[in-house]
PDB file of C-alpha atoms in Angstrom:
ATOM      1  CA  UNK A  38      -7.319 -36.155 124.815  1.00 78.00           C
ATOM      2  CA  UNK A  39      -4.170 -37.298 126.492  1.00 85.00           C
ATOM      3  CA  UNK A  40      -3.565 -39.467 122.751  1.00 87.00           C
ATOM      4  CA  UNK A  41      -3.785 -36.528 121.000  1.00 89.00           C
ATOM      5  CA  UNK A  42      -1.363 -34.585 123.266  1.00 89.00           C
ATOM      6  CA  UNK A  43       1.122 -37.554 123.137  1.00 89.00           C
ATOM      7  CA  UNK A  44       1.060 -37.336 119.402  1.00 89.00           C
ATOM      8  CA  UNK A  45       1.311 -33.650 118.951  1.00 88.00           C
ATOM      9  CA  UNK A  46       4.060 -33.634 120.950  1.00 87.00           C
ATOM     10  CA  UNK A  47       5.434 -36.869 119.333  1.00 88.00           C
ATOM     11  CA  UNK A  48       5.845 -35.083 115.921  1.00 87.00           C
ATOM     12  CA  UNK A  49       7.469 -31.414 117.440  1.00 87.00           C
ATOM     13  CA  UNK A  50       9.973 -33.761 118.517  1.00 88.00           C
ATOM     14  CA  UNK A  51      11.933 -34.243 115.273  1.00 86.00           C
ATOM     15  CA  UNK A  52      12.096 -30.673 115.106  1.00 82.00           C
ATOM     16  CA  UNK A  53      14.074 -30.432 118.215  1.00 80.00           C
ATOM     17  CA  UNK A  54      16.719 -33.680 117.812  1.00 77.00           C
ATOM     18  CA  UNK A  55      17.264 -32.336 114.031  1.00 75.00           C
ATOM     19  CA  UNK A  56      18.240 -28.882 115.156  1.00 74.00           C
ATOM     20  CA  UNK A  57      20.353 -30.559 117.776  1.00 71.00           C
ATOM     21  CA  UNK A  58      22.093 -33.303 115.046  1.00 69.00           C
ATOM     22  CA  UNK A  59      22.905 -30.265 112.892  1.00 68.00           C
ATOM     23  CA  UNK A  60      25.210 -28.301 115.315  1.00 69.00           C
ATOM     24  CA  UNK A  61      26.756 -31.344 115.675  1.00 64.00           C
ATOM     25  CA  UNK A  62      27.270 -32.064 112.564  1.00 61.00           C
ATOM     26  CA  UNK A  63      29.746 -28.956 111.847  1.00 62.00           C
ATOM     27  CA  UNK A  64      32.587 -29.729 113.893  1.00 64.00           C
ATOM     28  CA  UNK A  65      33.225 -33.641 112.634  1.00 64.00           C
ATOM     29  CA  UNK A  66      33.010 -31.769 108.925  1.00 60.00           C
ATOM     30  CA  UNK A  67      35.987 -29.488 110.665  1.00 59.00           C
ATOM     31  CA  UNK A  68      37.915 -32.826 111.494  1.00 61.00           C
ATOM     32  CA  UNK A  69      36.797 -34.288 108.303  1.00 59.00           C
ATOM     33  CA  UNK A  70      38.073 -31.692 106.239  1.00 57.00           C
ATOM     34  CA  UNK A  71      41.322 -31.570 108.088  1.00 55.00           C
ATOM     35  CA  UNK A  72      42.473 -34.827 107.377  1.00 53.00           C
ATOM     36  CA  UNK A  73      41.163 -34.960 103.675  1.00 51.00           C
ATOM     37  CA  UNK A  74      38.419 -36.953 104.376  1.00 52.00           C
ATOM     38  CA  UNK A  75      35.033 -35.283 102.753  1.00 55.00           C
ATOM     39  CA  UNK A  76      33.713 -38.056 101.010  1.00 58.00           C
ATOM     40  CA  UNK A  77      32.538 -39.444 104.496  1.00 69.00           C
ATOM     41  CA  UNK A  78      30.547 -36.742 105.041  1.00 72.00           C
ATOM     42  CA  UNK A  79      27.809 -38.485 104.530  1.00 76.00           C
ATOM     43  CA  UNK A  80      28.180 -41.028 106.639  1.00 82.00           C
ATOM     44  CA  UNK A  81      28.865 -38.658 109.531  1.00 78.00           C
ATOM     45  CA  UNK A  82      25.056 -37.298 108.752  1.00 81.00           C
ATOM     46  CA  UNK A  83      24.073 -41.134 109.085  1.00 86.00           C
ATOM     47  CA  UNK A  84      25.259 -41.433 111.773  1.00 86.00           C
ATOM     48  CA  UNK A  85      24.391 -37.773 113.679  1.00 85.00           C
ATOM     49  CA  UNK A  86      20.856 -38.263 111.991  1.00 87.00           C
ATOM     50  CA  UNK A  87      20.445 -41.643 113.684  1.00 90.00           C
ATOM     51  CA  UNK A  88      21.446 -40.825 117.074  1.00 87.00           C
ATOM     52  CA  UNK A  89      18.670 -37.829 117.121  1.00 88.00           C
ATOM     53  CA  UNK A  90      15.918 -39.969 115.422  1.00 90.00           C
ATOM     54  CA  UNK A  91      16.959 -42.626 118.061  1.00 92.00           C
ATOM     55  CA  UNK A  92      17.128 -40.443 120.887  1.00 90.00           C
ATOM     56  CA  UNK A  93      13.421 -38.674 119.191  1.00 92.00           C
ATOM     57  CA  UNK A  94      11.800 -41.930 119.690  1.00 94.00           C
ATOM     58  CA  UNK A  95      13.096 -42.322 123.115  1.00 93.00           C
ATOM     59  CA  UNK A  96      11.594 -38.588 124.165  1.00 92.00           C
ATOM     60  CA  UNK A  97       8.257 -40.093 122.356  1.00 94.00           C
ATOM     61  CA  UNK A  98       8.497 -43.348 124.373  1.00 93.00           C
ATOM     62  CA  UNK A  99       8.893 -40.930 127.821  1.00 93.00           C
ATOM     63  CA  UNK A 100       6.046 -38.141 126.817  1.00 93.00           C
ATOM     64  CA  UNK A 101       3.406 -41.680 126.490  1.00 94.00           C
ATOM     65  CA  UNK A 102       5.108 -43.272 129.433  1.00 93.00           C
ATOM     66  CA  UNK A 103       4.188 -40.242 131.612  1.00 92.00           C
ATOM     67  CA  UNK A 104       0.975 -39.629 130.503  1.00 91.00           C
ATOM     68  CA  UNK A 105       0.270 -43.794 131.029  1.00 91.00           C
ATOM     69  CA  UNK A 106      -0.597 -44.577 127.103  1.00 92.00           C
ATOM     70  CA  UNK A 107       1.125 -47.739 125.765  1.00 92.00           C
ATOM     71  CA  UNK A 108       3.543 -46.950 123.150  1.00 94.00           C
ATOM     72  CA  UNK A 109       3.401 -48.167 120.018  1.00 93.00           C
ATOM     73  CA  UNK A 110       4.661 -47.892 116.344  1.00 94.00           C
ATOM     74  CA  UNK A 111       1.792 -45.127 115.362  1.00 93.00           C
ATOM     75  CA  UNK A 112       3.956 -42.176 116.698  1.00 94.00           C
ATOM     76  CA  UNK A 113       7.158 -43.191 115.418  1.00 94.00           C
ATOM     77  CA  UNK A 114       5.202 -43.790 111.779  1.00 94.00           C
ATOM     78  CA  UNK A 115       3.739 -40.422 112.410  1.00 92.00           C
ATOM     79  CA  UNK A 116       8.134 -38.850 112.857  1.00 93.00           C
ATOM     80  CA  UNK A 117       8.957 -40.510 109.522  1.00 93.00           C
ATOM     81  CA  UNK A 118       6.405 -39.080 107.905  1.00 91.00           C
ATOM     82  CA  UNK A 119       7.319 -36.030 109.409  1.00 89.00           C
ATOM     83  CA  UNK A 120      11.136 -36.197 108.524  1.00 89.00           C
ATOM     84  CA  UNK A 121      10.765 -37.806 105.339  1.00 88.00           C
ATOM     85  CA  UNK A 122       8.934 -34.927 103.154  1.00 86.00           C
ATOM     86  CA  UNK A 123      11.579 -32.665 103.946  1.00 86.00           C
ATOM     87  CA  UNK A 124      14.298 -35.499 103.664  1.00 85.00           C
ATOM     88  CA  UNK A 125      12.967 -35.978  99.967  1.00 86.00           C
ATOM     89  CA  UNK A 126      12.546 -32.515  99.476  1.00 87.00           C
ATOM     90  CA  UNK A 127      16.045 -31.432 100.131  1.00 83.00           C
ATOM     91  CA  UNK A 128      17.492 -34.730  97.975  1.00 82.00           C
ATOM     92  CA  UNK A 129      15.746 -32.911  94.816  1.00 83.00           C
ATOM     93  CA  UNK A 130      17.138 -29.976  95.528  1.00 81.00           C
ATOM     94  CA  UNK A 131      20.109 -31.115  95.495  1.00 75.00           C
ATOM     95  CA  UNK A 132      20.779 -34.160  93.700  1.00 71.00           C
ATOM     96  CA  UNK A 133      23.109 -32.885  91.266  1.00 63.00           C
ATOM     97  CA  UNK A 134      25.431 -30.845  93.932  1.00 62.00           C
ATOM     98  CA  UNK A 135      27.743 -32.380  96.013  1.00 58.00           C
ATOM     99  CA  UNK A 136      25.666 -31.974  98.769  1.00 65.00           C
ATOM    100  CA  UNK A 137      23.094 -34.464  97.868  1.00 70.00           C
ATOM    101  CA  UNK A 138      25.124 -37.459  99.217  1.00 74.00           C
ATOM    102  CA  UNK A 139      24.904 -35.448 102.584  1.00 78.00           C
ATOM    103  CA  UNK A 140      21.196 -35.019 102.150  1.00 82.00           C
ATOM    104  CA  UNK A 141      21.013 -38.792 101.272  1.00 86.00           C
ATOM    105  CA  UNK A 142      23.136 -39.731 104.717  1.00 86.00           C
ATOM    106  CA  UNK A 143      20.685 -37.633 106.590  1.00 86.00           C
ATOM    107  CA  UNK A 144      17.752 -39.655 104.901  1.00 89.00           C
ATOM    108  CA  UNK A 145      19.336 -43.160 105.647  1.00 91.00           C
ATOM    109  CA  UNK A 146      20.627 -41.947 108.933  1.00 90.00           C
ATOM    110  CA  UNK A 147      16.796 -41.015 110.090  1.00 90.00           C
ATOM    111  CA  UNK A 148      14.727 -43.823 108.860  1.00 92.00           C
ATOM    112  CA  UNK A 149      18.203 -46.215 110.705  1.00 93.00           C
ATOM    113  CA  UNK A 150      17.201 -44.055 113.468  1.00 93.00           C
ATOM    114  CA  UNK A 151      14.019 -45.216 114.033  1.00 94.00           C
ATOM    115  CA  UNK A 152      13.797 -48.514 112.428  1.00 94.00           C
ATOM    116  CA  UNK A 153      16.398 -49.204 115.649  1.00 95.00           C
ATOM    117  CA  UNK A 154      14.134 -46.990 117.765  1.00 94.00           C
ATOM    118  CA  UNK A 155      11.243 -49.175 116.948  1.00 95.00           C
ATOM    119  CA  UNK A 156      13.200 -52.292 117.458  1.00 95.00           C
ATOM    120  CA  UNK A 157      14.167 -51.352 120.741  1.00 95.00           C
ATOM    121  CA  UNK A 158      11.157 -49.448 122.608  1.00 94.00           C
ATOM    122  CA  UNK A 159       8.058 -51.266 120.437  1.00 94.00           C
ATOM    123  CA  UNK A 160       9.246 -54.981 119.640  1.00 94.00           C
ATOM    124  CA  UNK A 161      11.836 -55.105 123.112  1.00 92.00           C
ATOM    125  CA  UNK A 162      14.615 -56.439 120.958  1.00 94.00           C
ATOM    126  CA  UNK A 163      17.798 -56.809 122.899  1.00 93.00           C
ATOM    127  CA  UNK A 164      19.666 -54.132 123.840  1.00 91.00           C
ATOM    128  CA  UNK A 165      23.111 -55.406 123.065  1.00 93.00           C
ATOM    129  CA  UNK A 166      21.586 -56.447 119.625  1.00 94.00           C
ATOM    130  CA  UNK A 167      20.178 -52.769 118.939  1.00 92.00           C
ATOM    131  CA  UNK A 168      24.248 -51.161 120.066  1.00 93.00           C
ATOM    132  CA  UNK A 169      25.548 -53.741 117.593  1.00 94.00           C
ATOM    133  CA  UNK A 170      23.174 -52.334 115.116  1.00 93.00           C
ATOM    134  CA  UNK A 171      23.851 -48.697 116.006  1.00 91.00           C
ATOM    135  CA  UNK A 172      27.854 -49.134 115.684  1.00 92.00           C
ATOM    136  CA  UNK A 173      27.526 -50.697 112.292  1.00 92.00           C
ATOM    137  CA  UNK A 174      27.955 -46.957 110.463  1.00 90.00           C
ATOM    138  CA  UNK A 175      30.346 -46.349 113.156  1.00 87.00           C
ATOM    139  CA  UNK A 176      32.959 -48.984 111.803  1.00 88.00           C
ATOM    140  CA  UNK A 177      32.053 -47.486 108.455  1.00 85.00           C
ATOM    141  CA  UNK A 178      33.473 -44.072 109.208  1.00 81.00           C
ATOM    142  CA  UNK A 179      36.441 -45.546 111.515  1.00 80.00           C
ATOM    143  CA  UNK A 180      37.311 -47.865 108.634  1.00 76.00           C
ATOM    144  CA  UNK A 181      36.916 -44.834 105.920  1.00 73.00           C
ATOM    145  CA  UNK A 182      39.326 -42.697 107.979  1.00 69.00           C
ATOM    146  CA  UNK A 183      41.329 -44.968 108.598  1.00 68.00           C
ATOM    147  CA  UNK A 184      41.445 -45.537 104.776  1.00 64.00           C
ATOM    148  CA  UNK A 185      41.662 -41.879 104.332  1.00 62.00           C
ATOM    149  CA  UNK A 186      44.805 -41.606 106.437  1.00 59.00           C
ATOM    150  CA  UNK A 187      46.525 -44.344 104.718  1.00 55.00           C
ATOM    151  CA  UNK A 188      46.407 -42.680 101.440  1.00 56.00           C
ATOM    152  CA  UNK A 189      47.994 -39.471 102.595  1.00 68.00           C
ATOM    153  CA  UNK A 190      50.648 -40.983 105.173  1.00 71.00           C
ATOM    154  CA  UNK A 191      52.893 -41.915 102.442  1.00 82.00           C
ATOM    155  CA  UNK A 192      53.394 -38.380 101.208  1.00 84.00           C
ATOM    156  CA  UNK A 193      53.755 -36.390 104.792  1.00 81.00           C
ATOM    157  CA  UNK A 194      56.221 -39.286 105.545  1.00 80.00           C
ATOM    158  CA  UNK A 195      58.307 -38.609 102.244  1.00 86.00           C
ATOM    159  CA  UNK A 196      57.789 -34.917 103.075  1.00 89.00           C
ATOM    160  CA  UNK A 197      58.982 -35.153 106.088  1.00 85.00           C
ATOM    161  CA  UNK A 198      62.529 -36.269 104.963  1.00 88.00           C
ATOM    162  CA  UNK A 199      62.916 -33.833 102.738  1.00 91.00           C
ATOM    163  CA  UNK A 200      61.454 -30.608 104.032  1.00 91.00           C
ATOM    164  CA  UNK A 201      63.554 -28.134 101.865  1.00 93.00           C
ATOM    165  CA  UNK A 202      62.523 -29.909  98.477  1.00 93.00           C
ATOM    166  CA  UNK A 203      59.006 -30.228  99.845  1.00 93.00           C
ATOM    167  CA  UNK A 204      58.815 -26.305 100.795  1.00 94.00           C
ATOM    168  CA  UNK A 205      60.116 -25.534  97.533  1.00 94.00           C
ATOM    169  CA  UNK A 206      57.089 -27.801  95.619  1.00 94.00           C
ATOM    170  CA  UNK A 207      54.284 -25.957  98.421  1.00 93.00           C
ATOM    171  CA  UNK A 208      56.107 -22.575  96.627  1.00 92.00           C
ATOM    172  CA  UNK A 209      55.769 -23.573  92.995  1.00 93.00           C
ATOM    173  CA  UNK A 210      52.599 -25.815  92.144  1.00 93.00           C
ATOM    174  CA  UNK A 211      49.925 -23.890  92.048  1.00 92.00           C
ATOM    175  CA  UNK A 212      47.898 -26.156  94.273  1.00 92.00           C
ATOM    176  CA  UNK A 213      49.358 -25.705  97.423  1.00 94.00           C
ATOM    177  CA  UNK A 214      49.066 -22.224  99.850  1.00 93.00           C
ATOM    178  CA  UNK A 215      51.261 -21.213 102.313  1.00 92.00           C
ATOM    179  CA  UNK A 216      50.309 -19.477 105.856  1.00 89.00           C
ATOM    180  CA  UNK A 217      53.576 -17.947 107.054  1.00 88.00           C
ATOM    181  CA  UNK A 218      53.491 -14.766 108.867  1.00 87.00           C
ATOM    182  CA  UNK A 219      56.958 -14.378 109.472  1.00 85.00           C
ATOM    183  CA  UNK A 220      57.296 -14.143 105.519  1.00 82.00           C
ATOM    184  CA  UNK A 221      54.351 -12.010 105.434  1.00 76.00           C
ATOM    185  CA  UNK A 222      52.403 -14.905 104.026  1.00 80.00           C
ATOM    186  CA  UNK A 223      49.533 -14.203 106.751  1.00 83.00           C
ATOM    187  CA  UNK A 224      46.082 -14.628 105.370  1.00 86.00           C
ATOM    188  CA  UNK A 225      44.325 -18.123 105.567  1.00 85.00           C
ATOM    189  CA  UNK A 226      42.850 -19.731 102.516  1.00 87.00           C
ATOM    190  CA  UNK A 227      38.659 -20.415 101.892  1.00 84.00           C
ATOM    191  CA  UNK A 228      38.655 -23.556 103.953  1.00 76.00           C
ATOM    192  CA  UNK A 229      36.132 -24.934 101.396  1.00 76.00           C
ATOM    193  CA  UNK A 230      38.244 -24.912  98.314  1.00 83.00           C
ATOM    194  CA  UNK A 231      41.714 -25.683 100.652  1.00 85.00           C
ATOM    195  CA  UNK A 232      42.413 -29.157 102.942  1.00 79.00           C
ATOM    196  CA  UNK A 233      44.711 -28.312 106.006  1.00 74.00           C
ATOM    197  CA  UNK A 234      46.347 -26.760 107.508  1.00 76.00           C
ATOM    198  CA  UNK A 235      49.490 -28.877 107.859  1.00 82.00           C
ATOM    199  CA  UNK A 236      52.142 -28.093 110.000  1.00 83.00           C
ATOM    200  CA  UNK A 237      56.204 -28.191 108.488  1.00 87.00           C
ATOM    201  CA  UNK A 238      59.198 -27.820 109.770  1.00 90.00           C
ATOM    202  CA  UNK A 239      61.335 -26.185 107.054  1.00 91.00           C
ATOM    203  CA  UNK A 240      65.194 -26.471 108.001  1.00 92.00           C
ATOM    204  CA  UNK A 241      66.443 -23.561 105.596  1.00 92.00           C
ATOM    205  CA  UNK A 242      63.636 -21.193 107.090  1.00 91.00           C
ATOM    206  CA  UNK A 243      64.186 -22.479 110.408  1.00 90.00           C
ATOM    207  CA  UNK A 244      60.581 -22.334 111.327  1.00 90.00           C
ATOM    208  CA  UNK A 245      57.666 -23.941 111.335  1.00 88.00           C
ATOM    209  CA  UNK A 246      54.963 -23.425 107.935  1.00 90.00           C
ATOM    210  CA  UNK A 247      51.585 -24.133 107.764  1.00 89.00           C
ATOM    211  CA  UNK A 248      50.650 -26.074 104.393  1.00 90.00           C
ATOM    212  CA  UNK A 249      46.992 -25.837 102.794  1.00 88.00           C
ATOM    213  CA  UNK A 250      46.035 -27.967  99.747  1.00 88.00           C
ATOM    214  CA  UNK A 251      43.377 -27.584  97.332  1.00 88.00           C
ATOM    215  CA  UNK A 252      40.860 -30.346  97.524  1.00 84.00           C
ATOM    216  CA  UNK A 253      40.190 -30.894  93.372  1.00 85.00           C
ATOM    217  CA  UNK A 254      44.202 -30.950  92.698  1.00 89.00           C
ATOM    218  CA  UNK A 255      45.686 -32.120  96.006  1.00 87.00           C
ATOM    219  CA  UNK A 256      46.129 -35.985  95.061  1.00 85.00           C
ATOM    220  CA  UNK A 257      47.431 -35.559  91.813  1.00 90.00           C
ATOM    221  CA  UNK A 258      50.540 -32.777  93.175  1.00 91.00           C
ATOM    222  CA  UNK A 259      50.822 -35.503  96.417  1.00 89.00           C
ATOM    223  CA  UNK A 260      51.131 -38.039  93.895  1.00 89.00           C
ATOM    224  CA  UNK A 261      53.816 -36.176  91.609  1.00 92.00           C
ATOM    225  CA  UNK A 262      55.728 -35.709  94.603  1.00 91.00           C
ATOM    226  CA  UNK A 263      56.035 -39.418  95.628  1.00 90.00           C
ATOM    227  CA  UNK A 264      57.086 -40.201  91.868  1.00 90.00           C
ATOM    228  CA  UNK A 265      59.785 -37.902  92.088  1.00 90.00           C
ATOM    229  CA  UNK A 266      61.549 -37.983  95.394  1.00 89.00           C
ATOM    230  CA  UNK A 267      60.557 -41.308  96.688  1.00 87.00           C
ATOM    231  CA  UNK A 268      63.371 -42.809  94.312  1.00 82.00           C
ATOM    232  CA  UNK A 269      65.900 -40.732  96.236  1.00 80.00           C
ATOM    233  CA  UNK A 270      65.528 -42.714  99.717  1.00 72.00           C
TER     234      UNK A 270
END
């Protein structure tokens, strides 16, 4: 009796840690989208998915250890299963969107989750050894922000030393939106179709703009910008 209670409330557990992961999971896609960075969306699901499937096997591990039953790789078996029909289930749906790498990340986040759970609370591997394990995806989104930063700098640099020619370019490519009250600019743009908002100081207004940029034509006007001013420093 007290198996079958540890079990049953082995697999409700899941249900709990994903509904946790996915209000998490909202505001790093704010900060993601803010500094043009949405292709690592789906390592941010890795990485929220793991934590909960880690932190699921570590409720599991407590509900056996209070009722006295060994632990042992049967319950966490029982979570994948569990997580891993509706994992698959969600990847057909939408493998041809762009939100099937995010269903992917939240498929290799979970089964990372509790291959490290497993490691850790069934086989007693090393501590240390299981953090070193867990930060691996971490360096992968550090690195890939990093990265994402990089590619961008150039352009608010070169836009930053010439903030007239720059406000004129946000006012005639048809990529770029403006939020400027004072000019009775003063909606905001659909945050999924628009990157930003970056902040300008704009000498002949003498004010501060905020900048939005579309995300399917953003490099290409960034990169038209660079060609044309960057051989006037």
């Amino acid at each position: 009796m007290k198996i079958f209670l540890a079990y049953l409330l082995s697999a409700f557990i899941p249900f709990l840690c994903e509904a946790i992961a996915l209000s998490g999971f909202m505001p790093f896609v704010l900060l993601l989208k803010r500094i043009n960075a949405e292709p690592l969306y789906w390592i941010e699901a890795a990485i929220i998915t793991m934590l909960a499937c880690f932190t699921a096997v570590f409720l599991s591990h407590t509900v056996f250890a209070w009722l006295s039953i060994k632990y042992s790789i049967g319950p966490i078996l029982c979570m994948v299963l569990i997580t891993i029909i509706p994992n698959a289930a969600r990847i057909a749906r939408f493998r041809y969107s762009k939100e099937g790498f995010i269903e992917w990340g939240y498929a290799i986040g979970a089964l990372y989750g509790f291959i490290l759970g497993a490691l850790f609370f069934v086989w007693d591997v090393s501590g240390n050894f299981i953090m070193f394990l867990g930060s691996i995806p971490l360096l992968l989104l550090a690195y890939g922000i990093i990265l994402s930063r990089t590619k961008t700098f150039p352009f608010w640099n070169l836009v930053s030393k010439f903030p007239d020619e720059a406000y004129d370019w946000f006012c005639t490519d048809a990529c770029w939106y403006i939020y400027d009250p004072p000019n009775g600019q003063t909606l905001k743009p659909d945050t999924d179709k628009y990157n930003g908002g970056f902040t300008l100081y704009v000498p002949k207004l003498n004010r501060r703009i905020t900048i939005f940029g579309r995300f399917d034509s953003i490099e290409q006007s960034e990169r038209q910008f660079l060609e044309k001013y960057s051989k006037l420093i």
